[in-house]
CSV table of C-alpha atoms in Angstrom, one decimal:
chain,number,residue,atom,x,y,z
H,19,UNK,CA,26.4,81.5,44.5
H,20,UNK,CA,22.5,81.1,44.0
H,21,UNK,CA,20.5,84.0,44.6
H,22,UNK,CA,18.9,82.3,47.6
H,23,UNK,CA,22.3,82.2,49.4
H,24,UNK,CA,23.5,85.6,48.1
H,25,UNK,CA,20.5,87.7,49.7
H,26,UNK,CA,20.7,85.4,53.0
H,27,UNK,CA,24.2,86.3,53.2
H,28,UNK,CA,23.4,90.2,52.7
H,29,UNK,CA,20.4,90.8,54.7
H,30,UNK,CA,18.5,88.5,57.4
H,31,UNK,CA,15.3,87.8,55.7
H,32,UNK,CA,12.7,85.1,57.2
H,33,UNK,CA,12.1,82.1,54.8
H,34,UNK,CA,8.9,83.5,54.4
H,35,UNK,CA,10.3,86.6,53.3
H,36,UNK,CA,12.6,85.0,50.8
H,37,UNK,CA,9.7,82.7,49.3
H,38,UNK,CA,7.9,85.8,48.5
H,39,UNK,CA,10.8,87.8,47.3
H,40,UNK,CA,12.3,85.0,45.4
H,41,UNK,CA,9.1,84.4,43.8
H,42,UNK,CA,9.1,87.7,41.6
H,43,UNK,CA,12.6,86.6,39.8
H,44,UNK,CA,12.1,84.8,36.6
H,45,UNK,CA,15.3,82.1,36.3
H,46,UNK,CA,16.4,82.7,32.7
H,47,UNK,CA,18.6,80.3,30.3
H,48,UNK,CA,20.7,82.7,28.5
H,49,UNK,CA,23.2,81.9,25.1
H,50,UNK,CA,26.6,83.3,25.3
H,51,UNK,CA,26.7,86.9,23.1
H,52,UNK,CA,22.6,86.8,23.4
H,53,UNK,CA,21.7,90.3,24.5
H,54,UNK,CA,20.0,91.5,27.6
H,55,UNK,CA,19.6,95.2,26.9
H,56,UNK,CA,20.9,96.7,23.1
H,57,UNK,CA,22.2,99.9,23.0
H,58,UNK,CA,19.1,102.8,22.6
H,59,UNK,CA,16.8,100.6,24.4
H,60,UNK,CA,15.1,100.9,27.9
H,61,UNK,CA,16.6,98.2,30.2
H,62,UNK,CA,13.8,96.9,31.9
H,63,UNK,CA,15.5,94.5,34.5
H,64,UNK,CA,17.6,93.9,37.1
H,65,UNK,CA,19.4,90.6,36.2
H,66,UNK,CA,21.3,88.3,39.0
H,67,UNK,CA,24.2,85.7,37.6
H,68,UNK,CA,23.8,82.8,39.1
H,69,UNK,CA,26.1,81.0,36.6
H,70,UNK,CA,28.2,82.7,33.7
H,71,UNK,CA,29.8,85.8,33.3
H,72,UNK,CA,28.2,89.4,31.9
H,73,UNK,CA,29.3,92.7,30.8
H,74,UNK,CA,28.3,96.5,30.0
H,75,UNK,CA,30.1,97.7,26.8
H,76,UNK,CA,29.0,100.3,24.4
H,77,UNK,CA,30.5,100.9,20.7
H,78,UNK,CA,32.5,104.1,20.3
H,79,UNK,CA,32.8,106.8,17.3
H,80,UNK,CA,34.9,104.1,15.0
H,81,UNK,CA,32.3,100.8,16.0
H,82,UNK,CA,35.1,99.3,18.3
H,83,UNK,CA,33.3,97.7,21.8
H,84,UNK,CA,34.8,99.3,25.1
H,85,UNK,CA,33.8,97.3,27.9
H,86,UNK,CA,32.5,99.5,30.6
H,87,UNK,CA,32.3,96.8,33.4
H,88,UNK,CA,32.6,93.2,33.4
H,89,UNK,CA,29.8,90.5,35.7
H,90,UNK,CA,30.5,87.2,37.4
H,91,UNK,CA,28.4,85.0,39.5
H,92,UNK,CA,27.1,86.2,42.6
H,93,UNK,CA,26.7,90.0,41.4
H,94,UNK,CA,23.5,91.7,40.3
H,95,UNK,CA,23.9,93.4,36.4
H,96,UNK,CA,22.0,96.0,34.2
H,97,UNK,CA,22.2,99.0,32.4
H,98,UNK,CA,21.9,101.0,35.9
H,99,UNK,CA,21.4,104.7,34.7
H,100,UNK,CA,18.7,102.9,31.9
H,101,UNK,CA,16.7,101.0,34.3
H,102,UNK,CA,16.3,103.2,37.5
H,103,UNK,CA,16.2,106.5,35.4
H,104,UNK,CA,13.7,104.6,32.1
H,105,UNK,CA,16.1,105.8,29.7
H,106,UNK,CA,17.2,104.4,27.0
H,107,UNK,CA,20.6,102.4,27.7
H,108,UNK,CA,24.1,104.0,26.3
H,109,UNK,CA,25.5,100.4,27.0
H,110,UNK,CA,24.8,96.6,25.5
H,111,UNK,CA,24.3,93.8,28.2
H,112,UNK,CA,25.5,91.0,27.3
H,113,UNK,CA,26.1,87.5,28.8
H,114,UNK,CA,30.0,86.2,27.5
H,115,UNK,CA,29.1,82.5,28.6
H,116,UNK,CA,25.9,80.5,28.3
H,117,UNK,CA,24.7,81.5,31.6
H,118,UNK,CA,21.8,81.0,34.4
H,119,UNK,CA,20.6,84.8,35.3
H,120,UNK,CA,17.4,85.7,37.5
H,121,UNK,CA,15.6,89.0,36.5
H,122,UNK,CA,13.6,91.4,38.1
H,123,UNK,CA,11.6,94.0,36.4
H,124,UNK,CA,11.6,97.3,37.9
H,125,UNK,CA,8.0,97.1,39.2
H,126,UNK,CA,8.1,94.4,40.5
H,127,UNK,CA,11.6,95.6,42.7
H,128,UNK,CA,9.1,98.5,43.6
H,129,UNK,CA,6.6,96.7,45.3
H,130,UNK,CA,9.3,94.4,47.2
H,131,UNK,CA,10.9,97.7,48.3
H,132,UNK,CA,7.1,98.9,49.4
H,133,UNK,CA,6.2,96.0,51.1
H,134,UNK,CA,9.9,94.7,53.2
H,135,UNK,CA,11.5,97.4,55.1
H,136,UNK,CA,14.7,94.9,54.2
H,137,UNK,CA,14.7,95.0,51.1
H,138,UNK,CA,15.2,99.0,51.1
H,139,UNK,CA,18.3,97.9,53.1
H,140,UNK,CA,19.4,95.3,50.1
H,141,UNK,CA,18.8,97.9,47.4
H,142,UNK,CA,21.0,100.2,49.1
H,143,UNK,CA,23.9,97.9,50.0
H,144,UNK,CA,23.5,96.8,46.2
H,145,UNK,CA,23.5,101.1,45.1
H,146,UNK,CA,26.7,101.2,47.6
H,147,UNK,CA,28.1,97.9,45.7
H,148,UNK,CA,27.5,99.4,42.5
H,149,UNK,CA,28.7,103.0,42.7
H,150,UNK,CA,32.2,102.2,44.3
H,151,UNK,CA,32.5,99.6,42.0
H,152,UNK,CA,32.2,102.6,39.1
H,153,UNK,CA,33.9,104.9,41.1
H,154,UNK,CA,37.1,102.4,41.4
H,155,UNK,CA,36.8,102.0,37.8
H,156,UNK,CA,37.2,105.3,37.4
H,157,UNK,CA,40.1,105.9,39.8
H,158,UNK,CA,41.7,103.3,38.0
H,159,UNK,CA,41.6,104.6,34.5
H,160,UNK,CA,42.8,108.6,36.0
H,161,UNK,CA,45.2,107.2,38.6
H,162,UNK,CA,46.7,103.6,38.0
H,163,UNK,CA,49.2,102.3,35.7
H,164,UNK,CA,48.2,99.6,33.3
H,165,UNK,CA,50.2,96.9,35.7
H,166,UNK,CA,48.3,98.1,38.7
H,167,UNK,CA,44.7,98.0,36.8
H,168,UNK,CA,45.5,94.5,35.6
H,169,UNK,CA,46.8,93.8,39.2
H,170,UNK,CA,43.2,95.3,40.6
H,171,UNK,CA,41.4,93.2,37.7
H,172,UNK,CA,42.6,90.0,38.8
H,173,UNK,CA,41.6,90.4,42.1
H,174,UNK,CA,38.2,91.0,41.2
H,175,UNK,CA,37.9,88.9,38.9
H,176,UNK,CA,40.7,85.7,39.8
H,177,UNK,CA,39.2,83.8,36.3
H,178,UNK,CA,38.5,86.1,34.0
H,179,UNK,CA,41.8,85.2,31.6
H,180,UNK,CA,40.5,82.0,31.2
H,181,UNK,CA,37.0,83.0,30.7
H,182,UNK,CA,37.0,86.8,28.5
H,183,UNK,CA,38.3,87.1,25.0
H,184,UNK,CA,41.7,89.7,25.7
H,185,UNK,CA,40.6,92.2,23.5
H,186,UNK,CA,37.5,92.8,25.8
H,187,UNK,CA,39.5,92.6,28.8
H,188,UNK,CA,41.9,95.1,27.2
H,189,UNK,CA,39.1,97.8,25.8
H,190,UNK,CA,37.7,97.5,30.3
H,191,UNK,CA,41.1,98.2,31.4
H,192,UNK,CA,41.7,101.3,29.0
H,193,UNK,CA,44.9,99.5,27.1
H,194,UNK,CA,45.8,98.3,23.8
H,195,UNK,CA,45.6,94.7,23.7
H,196,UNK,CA,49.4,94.9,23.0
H,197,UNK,CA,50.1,96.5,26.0
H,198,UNK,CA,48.0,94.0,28.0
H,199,UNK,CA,49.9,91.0,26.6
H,200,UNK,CA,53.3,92.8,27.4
H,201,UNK,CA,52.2,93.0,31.0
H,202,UNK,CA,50.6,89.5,31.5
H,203,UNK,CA,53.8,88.1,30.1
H,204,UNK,CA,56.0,89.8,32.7
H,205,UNK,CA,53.9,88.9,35.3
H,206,UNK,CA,54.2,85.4,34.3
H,207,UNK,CA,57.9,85.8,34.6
H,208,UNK,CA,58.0,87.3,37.8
């Protein structure tokens, strides 16, 4: 979905609204594994994927990448706690596929919020978005079994088997990777 269509479909703005919103995005060709934001940095912006597929990860005690959250098309991504708060990030943002992202820097979001009484309304449906999203993940992780994580998983993300090494899709659902091939493989047979 291109950004365009993504916040028509969110909040009613007027094409002259859009133009001017629209026109403090940067469109940005990104390589798979390039990195947005590195771990101990300051994110400094807001990044919409237009095409590819993101995540959040950060590397534990023993160097091994857990993947916080995972991105797709149509959803905004950053280091949320870095860039609103100007902290530096305790997660890597990365893109998994070559990807077509539009960024936003955090001043610029600022004025936009200042000057369209909407786009107050967009940042807080995109806070809401955001927040249950983590708040699900967290539910998940305390209440779920592995099979209904995966289950949840798929349904937010229909593709991501064919699209995300395992191991990262393992480390986001809080499973060994041996677990997660056990449970694919008697889904396939049921």
């Amino acid at each position: 979905m291109t950004i365009t269509d993504f916040l028509k479909d969110l909040v009613d703005f007027s094409e002259a609204e859009l133009e001017d919103i629209l026109s403090h995005f940067q469109k940005e060709i990104v390589s798979k594994s390039q990195p947005l934001v590195k771990q101990g940095q300051v994110c400094r912006k807001l990044y919409y994927v237009e095409k590819g597929i993101g995540r959040n990860y950060y590397l534990n005690s023993d160097g091994k990448e857990i993947t916080q959250l995972f991105f797709g098309e149509g959803r905004f991504m950053t280091s949320l706690e870095s860039f609103f708060e100007e902290s530096p990030s305790l997660y890597n943002v990365e893109m998994l596929e070559d990807a077509e992202i539009h960024s936003i820097s955090k001043n610029e979001l600022e004025l936009l919020f200042e000057k369209y009484h909407k786009m107050e309304r967009l940042g807080r449906l995109l806070s809401t978005e955001m927040l249950t999203k983590v708040v699900h993940k967290l539910n998940a992780i305390q209440f779920q079994t592995a099979k209904e994580r995966y289950e949840y998983m798929l349904t937010e993300y229909p593709d991501i088997i064919y699209r995300v090494p395992l191991g990262m899709i393992a480390s986001y659902l809080g499973m060994s990777q041996e677990t997660l091939s056990r449970i694919r493989k008697k889904k396939i047979r049921d």
